[in-house]
XYZ file of C-alpha atoms in Angstrom:
340
model
C 40.672 94.111 51.223
C 42.737 91.010 51.755
C 44.144 89.034 48.914
C 42.541 85.561 48.912
C 44.379 82.496 47.050
C 41.793 80.141 45.938
C 43.087 76.511 45.794
C 41.433 74.302 43.243
C 40.313 70.710 44.324
C 41.984 68.067 42.567
C 39.688 65.905 40.452
C 38.305 62.744 42.136
C 40.109 59.664 40.915
C 38.022 57.184 39.069
C 37.968 53.824 40.440
C 40.610 51.639 38.971
C 39.370 48.631 37.007
C 39.827 45.185 38.434
C 41.892 44.164 35.434
C 44.191 47.076 35.918
C 47.748 46.038 37.080
C 47.940 49.447 39.006
C 51.615 49.823 38.159
C 51.453 52.232 35.138
C 50.018 55.008 37.315
C 53.273 55.805 38.659
C 53.768 57.493 35.348
C 51.082 60.122 36.438
C 49.245 59.583 33.090
C 46.202 57.982 34.434
C 46.376 55.002 32.082
C 45.091 51.551 32.907
C 47.087 48.669 31.647
C 46.744 44.825 32.611
C 49.612 42.525 33.588
C 51.194 41.905 29.800
C 51.345 38.496 27.948
C 55.001 38.074 26.823
C 56.986 36.306 24.464
C 60.704 36.332 25.484
C 63.451 35.656 23.388
C 65.535 32.415 23.786
C 68.803 32.477 26.007
C 70.810 31.171 23.119
C 69.893 33.986 20.796
C 72.740 35.949 19.516
C 72.883 38.943 20.002
C 70.848 38.614 23.001
C 67.438 40.687 23.033
C 66.565 42.021 26.390
C 62.998 43.417 25.849
C 60.261 40.701 25.065
C 59.768 39.718 21.519
C 55.984 40.292 21.457
C 53.913 41.908 24.411
C 50.202 42.117 24.491
C 47.935 43.817 27.335
C 44.748 45.284 27.803
C 45.064 49.032 28.051
C 42.835 52.180 28.409
C 44.433 55.612 28.178
C 43.290 58.489 30.294
C 41.988 60.552 27.247
C 40.027 57.482 26.174
C 38.655 56.779 29.439
C 37.479 60.448 29.885
C 35.532 59.875 26.313
C 34.007 56.810 27.776
C 35.616 54.533 25.129
C 36.092 50.861 25.628
C 39.718 49.332 26.790
C 41.784 48.010 23.812
C 44.514 45.384 23.388
C 47.927 46.847 22.995
C 50.667 45.172 21.112
C 54.265 46.011 21.123
C 57.241 44.330 19.454
C 60.918 44.554 19.794
C 63.028 45.939 16.878
C 65.917 44.208 16.002
C 67.647 41.089 14.436
C 69.240 37.944 16.019
C 70.489 34.620 14.928
C 69.076 31.298 16.232
C 70.337 27.743 16.046
C 68.334 24.722 16.121
C 68.196 24.537 19.916
C 67.054 28.064 20.422
C 64.435 27.740 17.575
C 62.964 24.861 19.508
C 62.843 26.888 22.627
C 61.376 29.800 20.711
C 58.478 27.374 19.190
C 57.814 26.136 22.858
C 57.552 29.741 23.993
C 55.404 30.731 20.999
C 53.002 27.769 21.744
C 52.606 28.722 25.551
C 52.410 32.540 24.498
C 49.399 31.621 22.143
C 47.665 30.006 25.222
C 48.164 32.740 27.420
C 46.875 34.974 24.582
C 43.557 32.833 24.428
C 43.216 33.531 28.151
C 43.731 37.289 27.588
C 41.380 37.437 24.806
C 38.495 35.503 27.009
C 39.113 37.847 29.679
C 38.790 40.819 27.195
C 35.736 39.674 25.493
C 33.936 38.069 28.402
C 34.779 40.076 31.210
C 35.732 43.530 29.819
C 33.706 44.002 26.688
C 30.925 41.569 27.835
C 30.522 43.121 31.210
C 30.621 39.880 33.128
C 31.794 39.848 36.596
C 35.429 38.118 37.117
C 33.566 35.438 39.415
C 30.345 34.951 40.997
C 30.493 33.773 44.546
C 27.411 31.716 44.645
C 28.353 29.717 47.985
C 29.750 31.470 50.764
C 30.972 28.090 52.556
C 30.843 24.499 51.752
C 27.918 22.483 53.637
C 29.932 18.981 53.043
C 33.683 18.274 52.406
C 33.276 17.632 48.723
C 31.389 20.844 47.713
C 33.327 23.271 45.493
C 32.858 26.714 46.858
C 35.427 28.535 44.638
C 33.726 31.511 42.790
C 32.106 30.594 39.296
C 34.304 31.563 36.631
C 32.996 33.663 33.455
C 33.298 30.349 31.175
C 30.843 28.504 33.212
C 27.615 27.902 31.172
C 25.451 27.636 34.502
C 26.417 31.034 35.904
C 23.144 32.758 34.524
C 20.868 29.752 35.006
C 18.527 29.391 37.915
C 19.683 26.049 38.504
C 23.114 27.074 39.484
C 22.079 28.764 42.697
C 21.931 28.006 46.400
C 18.449 26.781 46.116
C 18.861 25.000 42.642
C 19.653 21.610 41.526
C 23.362 21.833 41.405
C 23.732 21.354 45.080
C 27.325 20.175 44.714
C 28.242 23.435 42.494
C 30.300 22.274 39.394
C 31.243 24.368 36.573
C 31.299 23.274 32.764
C 31.998 25.210 29.463
C 29.792 24.566 26.632
C 30.403 21.439 24.767
C 32.411 21.615 21.426
C 31.248 18.801 18.936
C 32.848 17.941 15.526
C 31.844 15.289 13.259
C 34.617 12.693 12.019
C 34.516 12.607 8.409
C 36.333 9.475 8.003
C 34.109 7.287 10.293
C 30.966 5.779 9.209
C 27.502 6.997 9.736
C 25.479 4.708 11.980
C 21.804 3.982 11.984
C 20.141 4.174 15.436
C 16.624 4.793 16.620
C 17.365 8.558 16.333
C 18.010 8.267 12.540
C 21.539 8.446 10.792
C 24.338 9.674 13.150
C 27.785 10.632 12.649
C 30.617 9.746 14.857
C 31.533 12.586 16.591
C 34.357 13.846 18.934
C 32.935 16.022 21.834
C 35.098 18.313 24.039
C 33.890 19.998 27.341
C 35.973 21.547 30.388
C 34.597 20.604 33.687
C 35.371 21.681 37.281
C 33.961 19.020 39.665
C 33.475 19.444 43.447
C 36.349 17.288 44.664
C 38.874 18.285 41.862
C 41.382 21.011 42.671
C 41.444 22.223 38.984
C 39.237 21.793 35.807
C 39.638 18.635 33.697
C 39.349 18.216 29.879
C 36.435 15.452 28.989
C 36.875 13.919 25.791
C 34.064 11.659 24.494
C 34.218 9.913 21.072
C 31.234 7.722 19.411
C 27.661 7.790 18.901
C 24.521 7.288 21.129
C 25.032 3.655 20.448
C 28.606 3.480 21.734
C 30.637 5.920 23.506
C 34.140 6.146 24.929
C 35.038 8.791 27.272
C 38.285 9.957 28.865
C 39.366 12.562 31.331
C 42.745 14.597 30.840
C 44.492 16.990 33.138
C 45.871 20.130 31.821
C 49.522 18.657 31.574
C 48.204 15.725 29.640
C 46.195 18.253 27.395
C 49.447 20.220 26.988
C 51.335 17.077 25.920
C 48.553 16.193 23.560
C 48.348 19.653 22.096
C 52.276 19.909 21.600
C 52.323 16.377 19.662
C 49.159 17.281 17.593
C 51.001 20.504 16.759
C 54.268 18.769 15.856
C 52.375 16.093 13.656
C 50.346 18.668 11.960
C 53.266 20.603 11.164
C 55.388 17.721 9.762
C 52.593 16.173 7.716
C 51.882 19.534 5.995
C 55.435 20.153 5.347
C 56.149 17.023 3.523
C 52.676 15.959 2.264
C 52.087 16.051 -1.612
C 48.325 15.394 -2.050
C 48.641 16.172 -5.907
C 50.800 13.163 -6.246
C 47.967 10.811 -5.350
C 45.142 9.598 -7.790
C 41.999 10.988 -7.126
C 39.005 8.676 -6.575
C 37.619 9.581 -10.147
C 40.966 8.897 -11.761
C 41.041 5.509 -9.873
C 37.443 4.493 -10.945
C 38.200 5.347 -14.496
C 41.893 3.389 -14.492
C 40.458 0.290 -12.556
C 37.043 -0.021 -14.146
C 35.562 0.171 -10.752
C 31.848 -0.082 -10.341
C 30.696 1.229 -6.868
C 27.445 -0.206 -5.362
C 25.943 1.040 -2.137
C 24.559 -1.911 -0.046
C 20.870 -1.602 0.323
C 20.488 -2.607 3.963
C 22.425 -1.388 7.106
C 24.542 -4.225 7.876
C 26.369 -4.005 11.432
C 30.151 -4.466 11.134
C 30.262 -4.031 7.533
C 32.879 -1.815 6.158
C 33.007 -2.508 2.541
C 34.051 -5.282 0.135
C 35.615 -5.371 -3.263
C 35.898 -8.353 -5.706
C 37.166 -8.552 -9.439
C 39.805 -10.045 -11.591
C 42.380 -7.526 -11.238
C 44.913 -9.605 -13.325
C 43.259 -9.295 -16.579
C 42.130 -5.762 -15.950
C 38.499 -6.525 -15.604
C 36.119 -4.722 -13.758
C 36.074 -4.542 -9.838
C 32.981 -4.374 -7.996
C 33.160 -2.281 -4.608
C 30.150 -2.702 -2.281
C 30.277 0.187 0.171
C 27.891 0.602 3.455
C 24.448 2.386 3.044
C 24.950 6.174 3.455
C 28.754 6.104 2.706
C 29.509 9.540 1.310
C 32.290 12.350 1.240
C 35.633 11.661 2.464
C 34.606 8.302 4.143
C 33.340 6.844 0.691
C 36.681 8.029 -0.816
C 38.644 6.564 1.972
C 36.797 3.136 1.823
C 37.019 2.773 -1.798
C 40.619 3.722 -1.993
C 41.612 1.255 0.892
C 39.626 -1.545 -0.663
C 41.402 -1.108 -4.124
C 44.765 -0.995 -2.514
C 43.899 -4.346 -0.740
C 42.473 -6.147 -3.600
C 45.566 -5.234 -5.693
C 48.169 -6.413 -3.086
C 46.188 -9.694 -2.049
C 47.340 -13.032 -3.115
C 44.253 -14.634 -2.196
C 42.254 -16.262 -5.244
C 38.541 -17.345 -5.286
C 36.765 -19.278 -7.759
C 33.355 -17.517 -9.052
C 30.419 -19.614 -9.789
C 31.266 -19.322 -13.575
C 34.796 -20.757 -12.933
C 36.933 -17.376 -13.136
C 39.675 -16.564 -10.708
C 39.047 -13.446 -8.905
C 40.324 -11.669 -5.833
C 38.446 -10.197 -2.880
C 39.138 -7.548 -0.321
C 37.107 -6.826 2.749
C 34.571 -8.902 4.544
C 31.461 -9.523 2.510
C 28.030 -8.399 3.873
C 26.610 -11.669 5.024
C 27.746 -14.993 6.186
C 26.677 -16.892 3.101
C 28.531 -15.313 0.513
C 31.260 -17.424 0.574
C 31.286 -21.233 0.983
C 34.830 -22.420 1.634
C 37.038 -21.084 -0.913
C 34.411 -20.587 -3.596
C 32.010 -17.797 -4.205
C 28.494 -18.581 -3.462
């Protein structure tokens, strides 16, 4: 009887996911890892730290994959201490900002593509039918990718991509009255990739349905704006002392302010104050109809500051000398230099 050696068949390798960088399989552990997002150390750092300060990547270990678990986000950090000068700190800040941007992109891929199960791209148009038609695959962030209109037979024949709109009300701007009712002024943001553009653009719109102002920004321009905003916010928060500024309630009590809401919606009226501030008399402040919250406080404080700084004196109907700030609501309120 002959001796037979049975050779086991190697287990079939599972298909490597699309997000895997495919360079970790050389370790023969079967793990999948994405291209890492790294925060590198500044060149001026002393002593120099060779590894990245922080590294984040999507990972799925062999055992976790066998158990059917979801991929995870792996974070690694360098262990060490180094010294920074001002220039190196500036370089590190710029690196952290770019690192945060890349992390947001990694999070979107992780949530939308990996956990959400969305395909990396949906190629709806195999070829352009005219020169200004976008035929790049539909990205996961496009709000139209799952709609019937975003198809070969749909209405979007020119094939463009757009995110959902982000809208925020501007608390320091007045509420306007339109045919739709009361409207707060808003700042609206959306990203669109039009057929003729090589890259998406950032669309920024400010205003109401009565009047809007619209601008488009490239990624480079949006990057510069983001950097300036980050710097302004950091400086403002570092040195601001809000507790040193009197509250609206304190000013009302100290100045004897009487706040009155105008009964009508007067276009172009932003508030008016009048009073005898030299004798400590009351100051009457008329605010636009519907003024409330931060906008009301901002308007009253500005008017009180203006009326205490102005040198223009007016004569009221009873002969008293008063001062005013802001434009009154109506053209007949003043007659020359005298109060009507």
